[in-house]
mmCIF file of C-alpha atoms in Angstrom:
data_model
loop_
_atom_site.group_PDB
_atom_site.id
_atom_site.type_symbol
_atom_site.label_atom_id
_atom_site.label_comp_id
_atom_site.label_asym_id
_atom_site.label_seq_id
_atom_site.Cartn_x
_atom_site.Cartn_y
_atom_site.Cartn_z
ATOM 1 C CA UNK N 264 7.974 -86.097 -6.542
ATOM 2 C CA UNK N 265 9.616 -82.754 -6.956
ATOM 3 C CA UNK N 266 11.976 -82.285 -9.841
ATOM 4 C CA UNK N 267 13.825 -79.691 -11.826
ATOM 5 C CA UNK N 268 12.764 -79.296 -15.420
ATOM 6 C CA UNK N 269 13.908 -77.369 -18.460
ATOM 7 C CA UNK N 270 11.557 -75.448 -20.686
ATOM 8 C CA UNK N 271 12.869 -76.540 -24.066
ATOM 9 C CA UNK N 272 14.375 -79.873 -25.060
ATOM 10 C CA UNK N 273 16.376 -78.334 -27.927
ATOM 11 C CA UNK N 274 17.843 -74.951 -28.823
ATOM 12 C CA UNK N 275 19.522 -74.125 -32.133
ATOM 13 C CA UNK N 276 21.617 -70.968 -32.528
ATOM 14 C CA UNK N 277 24.156 -69.481 -34.905
ATOM 15 C CA UNK N 278 27.788 -69.077 -33.916
ATOM 16 C CA UNK N 279 28.292 -65.714 -32.242
ATOM 17 C CA UNK N 280 24.707 -65.444 -30.988
ATOM 18 C CA UNK N 281 23.874 -65.297 -27.308
ATOM 19 C CA UNK N 282 22.086 -68.384 -25.954
ATOM 20 C CA UNK N 283 19.633 -68.536 -23.087
ATOM 21 C CA UNK N 284 18.689 -71.851 -21.522
ATOM 22 C CA UNK N 285 15.872 -71.855 -19.004
ATOM 23 C CA UNK N 286 14.978 -74.051 -16.080
ATOM 24 C CA UNK N 287 12.068 -74.126 -13.631
ATOM 25 C CA UNK N 288 12.424 -75.685 -10.201
ATOM 26 C CA UNK N 289 9.716 -76.687 -7.775
ATOM 27 C CA UNK N 290 11.374 -76.938 -4.363
ATOM 28 C CA UNK N 291 11.249 -73.488 -2.787
ATOM 29 C CA UNK N 292 13.576 -74.688 -0.013
ATOM 30 C CA UNK N 293 16.427 -75.405 -2.447
ATOM 31 C CA UNK N 294 19.427 -73.234 -1.668
ATOM 32 C CA UNK N 295 22.002 -74.200 -4.256
ATOM 33 C CA UNK N 296 21.839 -74.664 -8.021
ATOM 34 C CA UNK N 297 24.372 -75.840 -10.564
ATOM 35 C CA UNK N 298 24.497 -75.793 -14.348
ATOM 36 C CA UNK N 299 26.248 -78.652 -16.106
ATOM 37 C CA UNK N 300 27.303 -79.247 -19.700
ATOM 38 C CA UNK N 301 27.419 -82.816 -20.921
ATOM 39 C CA UNK N 302 28.976 -83.886 -24.187
ATOM 40 C CA UNK N 303 28.216 -87.232 -25.737
ATOM 41 C CA UNK N 304 29.825 -90.115 -23.856
ATOM 42 C CA UNK N 305 31.240 -87.886 -21.113
ATOM 43 C CA UNK N 306 30.338 -86.993 -17.555
ATOM 44 C CA UNK N 307 28.603 -83.685 -16.737
ATOM 45 C CA UNK N 308 31.005 -80.764 -16.660
ATOM 46 C CA UNK N 309 30.514 -78.131 -13.959
ATOM 47 C CA UNK N 310 29.821 -74.733 -15.561
ATOM 48 C CA UNK N 311 28.645 -72.386 -12.843
ATOM 49 C CA UNK N 312 26.765 -72.481 -9.563
ATOM 50 C CA UNK N 313 24.656 -70.060 -7.569
ATOM 51 C CA UNK N 314 23.322 -70.000 -4.028
ATOM 52 C CA UNK N 315 19.861 -68.821 -3.123
ATOM 53 C CA UNK N 316 21.187 -65.654 -1.457
ATOM 54 C CA UNK N 317 22.257 -64.384 -4.890
ATOM 55 C CA UNK N 318 20.287 -63.302 -7.977
ATOM 56 C CA UNK N 319 23.087 -63.349 -10.510
ATOM 57 C CA UNK N 320 26.515 -64.812 -10.932
ATOM 58 C CA UNK N 321 28.917 -64.395 -13.816
ATOM 59 C CA UNK N 322 31.665 -66.598 -15.127
ATOM 60 C CA UNK N 323 33.674 -66.629 -18.292
ATOM 61 C CA UNK N 324 31.096 -66.079 -21.098
ATOM 62 C CA UNK N 325 28.345 -67.473 -18.859
ATOM 63 C CA UNK N 326 25.863 -65.870 -16.517
ATOM 64 C CA UNK N 327 23.363 -67.594 -14.269
ATOM 65 C CA UNK N 328 20.230 -65.773 -13.130
ATOM 66 C CA UNK N 329 18.059 -66.939 -10.270
ATOM 67 C CA UNK N 330 14.512 -65.705 -9.752
ATOM 68 C CA UNK N 331 13.275 -67.161 -6.486
ATOM 69 C CA UNK N 332 9.880 -65.492 -6.763
ATOM 70 C CA UNK N 333 8.903 -67.594 -9.768
ATOM 71 C CA UNK N 334 11.404 -70.397 -9.096
ATOM 72 C CA UNK N 335 13.231 -69.908 -12.351
ATOM 73 C CA UNK N 336 16.860 -70.354 -13.294
ATOM 74 C CA UNK N 337 18.555 -69.411 -16.541
ATOM 75 C CA UNK N 338 21.956 -69.849 -18.121
ATOM 76 C CA UNK N 339 23.151 -67.242 -20.568
ATOM 77 C CA UNK N 340 26.057 -68.046 -22.870
ATOM 78 C CA UNK N 341 27.617 -65.090 -24.648
ATOM 79 C CA UNK N 342 29.033 -65.368 -28.169
ATOM 80 C CA UNK N 343 28.094 -69.019 -28.497
ATOM 81 C CA UNK N 344 30.696 -71.215 -30.199
ATOM 82 C CA UNK N 345 30.422 -74.611 -31.920
ATOM 83 C CA UNK N 346 32.268 -76.102 -28.941
ATOM 84 C CA UNK N 347 29.330 -75.119 -26.760
ATOM 85 C CA UNK N 348 27.161 -77.718 -28.504
ATOM 86 C CA UNK N 349 26.104 -80.205 -25.827
ATOM 87 C CA UNK N 350 23.284 -81.122 -23.464
ATOM 88 C CA UNK N 351 22.820 -78.654 -20.633
ATOM 89 C CA UNK N 352 21.317 -79.627 -17.289
ATOM 90 C CA UNK N 353 20.331 -77.527 -14.348
ATOM 91 C CA UNK N 354 20.505 -79.291 -11.010
ATOM 92 C CA UNK N 355 18.838 -78.407 -7.745
ATOM 93 C CA UNK N 356 20.465 -79.282 -4.431
ATOM 94 C CA UNK N 357 18.035 -80.655 -1.874
ATOM 95 C CA UNK N 358 18.726 -81.445 1.763
ATOM 96 C CA UNK N 359 17.977 -84.713 3.506
ATOM 97 C CA UNK N 360 18.443 -85.622 7.139
ATOM 98 C CA UNK N 361 22.209 -85.958 6.954
ATOM 99 C CA UNK N 362 23.248 -85.151 3.412
ATOM 100 C CA UNK N 363 22.261 -83.676 0.113
ATOM 101 C CA UNK N 364 21.308 -84.761 -3.380
ATOM 102 C CA UNK N 365 21.244 -83.110 -6.767
ATOM 103 C CA UNK N 366 17.987 -83.376 -8.689
ATOM 104 C CA UNK N 367 18.402 -83.033 -12.450
ATOM 105 C CA UNK N 368 15.986 -82.169 -15.176
ATOM 106 C CA UNK N 369 15.977 -83.852 -18.561
ATOM 107 C CA UNK N 370 18.290 -81.374 -20.209
ATOM 108 C CA UNK N 371 18.336 -78.987 -23.165
ATOM 109 C CA UNK N 372 20.334 -79.899 -26.238
ATOM 110 C CA UNK N 373 22.145 -76.853 -27.600
ATOM 111 C CA UNK N 374 23.177 -76.994 -31.260
ATOM 112 C CA UNK N 375 25.476 -74.287 -32.578
ATOM 113 C CA UNK N 376 25.916 -73.923 -36.308
ATOM 114 C CA UNK N 377 28.793 -72.020 -37.894
ATOM 115 C CA UNK K 275 45.765 -81.905 -10.312
ATOM 116 C CA UNK K 276 43.601 -84.833 -11.372
ATOM 117 C CA UNK K 277 39.879 -84.364 -11.333
ATOM 118 C CA UNK K 278 37.412 -87.072 -10.419
ATOM 119 C CA UNK K 279 38.479 -90.432 -11.795
ATOM 120 C CA UNK K 280 36.406 -93.574 -12.262
ATOM 121 C CA UNK K 281 37.175 -97.153 -13.196
ATOM 122 C CA UNK K 282 36.558 -99.115 -15.248
ATOM 123 C CA UNK K 283 35.458 -97.078 -18.264
ATOM 124 C CA UNK K 284 33.235 -99.787 -19.676
ATOM 125 C CA UNK K 285 31.902 -103.028 -18.266
ATOM 126 C CA UNK K 286 29.737 -105.833 -19.613
ATOM 127 C CA UNK K 287 28.018 -108.162 -17.161
ATOM 128 C CA UNK K 288 25.378 -110.868 -17.288
ATOM 129 C CA UNK K 289 22.045 -110.750 -15.477
ATOM 130 C CA UNK K 290 22.349 -111.944 -11.899
ATOM 131 C CA UNK K 291 26.019 -111.071 -11.583
ATOM 132 C CA UNK K 292 27.540 -108.539 -9.216
ATOM 133 C CA UNK K 293 29.611 -105.484 -10.136
ATOM 134 C CA UNK K 294 31.904 -103.051 -8.310
ATOM 135 C CA UNK K 295 32.637 -99.584 -9.653
ATOM 136 C CA UNK K 296 35.319 -97.306 -8.270
ATOM 137 C CA UNK K 297 35.741 -93.563 -7.847
ATOM 138 C CA UNK K 298 38.572 -91.309 -6.676
ATOM 139 C CA UNK K 299 37.484 -87.781 -5.751
ATOM 140 C CA UNK K 300 39.143 -84.558 -6.777
ATOM 141 C CA UNK K 301 41.994 -83.484 -4.526
ATOM 142 C CA UNK K 302 40.625 -81.592 -1.529
ATOM 143 C CA UNK K 303 37.157 -83.123 -1.772
ATOM 144 C CA UNK K 304 35.797 -85.291 1.019
ATOM 145 C CA UNK K 305 32.307 -86.231 -0.180
ATOM 146 C CA UNK K 306 31.329 -88.652 -2.913
ATOM 147 C CA UNK K 307 27.913 -89.044 -4.506
ATOM 148 C CA UNK K 308 26.848 -91.659 -7.036
ATOM 149 C CA UNK K 309 24.364 -91.202 -9.864
ATOM 150 C CA UNK K 310 22.806 -93.425 -12.496
ATOM 151 C CA UNK K 311 22.143 -91.964 -15.925
ATOM 152 C CA UNK K 312 19.977 -93.825 -18.407
ATOM 153 C CA UNK K 313 20.293 -92.964 -22.082
ATOM 154 C CA UNK K 314 18.636 -89.643 -22.883
ATOM 155 C CA UNK K 315 17.862 -88.853 -19.244
ATOM 156 C CA UNK K 316 19.338 -86.706 -16.523
ATOM 157 C CA UNK K 317 21.382 -88.344 -13.760
ATOM 158 C CA UNK K 318 19.437 -89.959 -10.889
ATOM 159 C CA UNK K 319 20.856 -89.744 -7.368
ATOM 160 C CA UNK K 320 21.778 -93.089 -5.788
ATOM 161 C CA UNK K 321 23.545 -92.134 -2.532
ATOM 162 C CA UNK K 322 26.088 -89.842 -0.909
ATOM 163 C CA UNK K 323 29.039 -90.739 1.316
ATOM 164 C CA UNK K 324 30.824 -88.521 3.804
ATOM 165 C CA UNK K 325 33.182 -89.547 6.615
ATOM 166 C CA UNK K 326 32.854 -93.150 5.439
ATOM 167 C CA UNK K 327 29.117 -93.226 6.074
ATOM 168 C CA UNK K 328 26.105 -93.171 3.782
ATOM 169 C CA UNK K 329 24.498 -89.780 4.475
ATOM 170 C CA UNK K 330 21.706 -89.623 1.955
ATOM 171 C CA UNK K 331 20.047 -92.191 -0.273
ATOM 172 C CA UNK K 332 17.860 -91.898 -3.334
ATOM 173 C CA UNK K 333 15.093 -94.210 -4.470
ATOM 174 C CA UNK K 334 17.224 -97.225 -5.297
ATOM 175 C CA UNK K 335 16.832 -100.800 -3.973
ATOM 176 C CA UNK K 336 19.163 -102.410 -1.463
ATOM 177 C CA UNK K 337 20.922 -104.190 -4.336
ATOM 178 C CA UNK K 338 22.818 -100.928 -4.638
ATOM 179 C CA UNK K 339 25.351 -100.446 -1.881
ATOM 180 C CA UNK K 340 28.485 -98.456 -1.399
ATOM 181 C CA UNK K 341 31.519 -97.757 0.648
ATOM 182 C CA UNK K 342 33.858 -94.864 1.293
ATOM 183 C CA UNK K 343 37.458 -95.393 2.335
ATOM 184 C CA UNK K 344 39.643 -93.261 4.657
ATOM 185 C CA UNK K 345 41.293 -91.665 1.607
ATOM 186 C CA UNK K 346 37.793 -90.511 0.489
ATOM 187 C CA UNK K 347 37.656 -92.840 -2.507
ATOM 188 C CA UNK K 348 34.468 -94.806 -2.944
ATOM 189 C CA UNK K 349 32.971 -97.953 -4.423
ATOM 190 C CA UNK K 350 29.512 -98.664 -5.761
ATOM 191 C CA UNK K 351 28.346 -102.272 -5.653
ATOM 192 C CA UNK K 352 25.344 -103.629 -7.478
ATOM 193 C CA UNK K 353 24.138 -107.163 -6.784
ATOM 194 C CA UNK K 354 21.806 -109.411 -8.789
ATOM 195 C CA UNK K 355 22.123 -107.279 -11.907
ATOM 196 C CA UNK K 356 19.042 -106.663 -14.011
ATOM 197 C CA UNK K 357 18.860 -105.594 -17.636
ATOM 198 C CA UNK K 358 17.470 -102.275 -16.423
ATOM 199 C CA UNK K 359 20.682 -101.559 -14.537
ATOM 200 C CA UNK K 360 22.397 -100.841 -17.849
ATOM 201 C CA UNK K 361 23.384 -97.178 -17.650
ATOM 202 C CA UNK K 362 26.185 -94.689 -17.211
ATOM 203 C CA UNK K 363 27.216 -94.593 -13.557
ATOM 204 C CA UNK K 364 28.604 -91.271 -12.456
ATOM 205 C CA UNK K 365 30.561 -90.290 -9.414
ATOM 206 C CA UNK K 366 30.600 -86.706 -8.172
ATOM 207 C CA UNK K 367 32.920 -85.314 -5.536
ATOM 208 C CA UNK K 368 32.512 -82.209 -3.405
ATOM 209 C CA UNK K 369 33.491 -80.737 -0.067
ATOM 210 C CA UNK K 370 31.760 -79.324 2.973
ATOM 211 C CA UNK K 371 32.597 -75.917 4.410
ATOM 212 C CA UNK K 372 30.645 -73.889 6.949
ATOM 213 C CA UNK K 373 27.703 -76.260 6.717
ATOM 214 C CA UNK K 374 27.399 -75.965 2.951
ATOM 215 C CA UNK K 375 28.337 -78.328 0.181
ATOM 216 C CA UNK K 376 30.518 -76.847 -2.540
ATOM 217 C CA UNK K 377 31.157 -77.727 -6.152
ATOM 218 C CA UNK K 378 30.148 -81.293 -7.156
ATOM 219 C CA UNK K 379 32.406 -82.222 -9.973
ATOM 220 C CA UNK K 380 31.614 -85.321 -11.941
ATOM 221 C CA UNK K 381 33.891 -88.020 -13.246
ATOM 222 C CA UNK K 382 33.711 -89.428 -16.788
ATOM 223 C CA UNK K 383 31.474 -92.281 -15.695
ATOM 224 C CA UNK K 384 31.440 -96.055 -16.082
ATOM 225 C CA UNK K 385 29.267 -97.446 -18.855
ATOM 226 C CA UNK K 386 27.654 -100.658 -17.554
ATOM 227 C CA UNK K 387 25.930 -102.996 -19.972
ATOM 228 C CA UNK K 388 23.937 -105.929 -18.602
ATOM 229 C CA UNK K 389 23.125 -108.711 -21.054
#
């Protein structure tokens, strides 16, 4: 079946560096994407979302880029902090007959060292 | 303003038993979706409820059922528990506007262990 995947299972950066987490999706009909951060033992935390009619969206220290041509999504975190250490998932919203579902990849573990 | 809440936090059941998990959506949200997350994996979609009806269902057997109440809260029921049902069960709430679904905030989850 179709799924959303991440390019790298782990990413290690130094505090203050910029981090880029990548994601490839396969469903060209997907119109909504969300990035989540999940810390150990907790539920996924909503970071930022983007709809398919946009290429870029910025939040506080985070930017999401969407390239529909190559079906690629990325999350950029500026000035990465130790508190950013977590597993990051991208999720793709797909439509069914009467509702929707988020399809998640396996996640990228971000480790930030100080 | 409380976010998405779930109860209980942890639960231990025996194979063959039945379990009910509960979820209260974020204020202003009218849609609840349930997900199962095995250790080291991403969440897997179980089903979505809106206007007290199941609107979308993932690839889960009929042992998994749910309900949404008029106040938008929801329950997930699992019958005839198997060892493989051990997982973190997540509830996500969202709202519809202009034909689009917005947000999808997750609760802290219920950790179910089947022995």
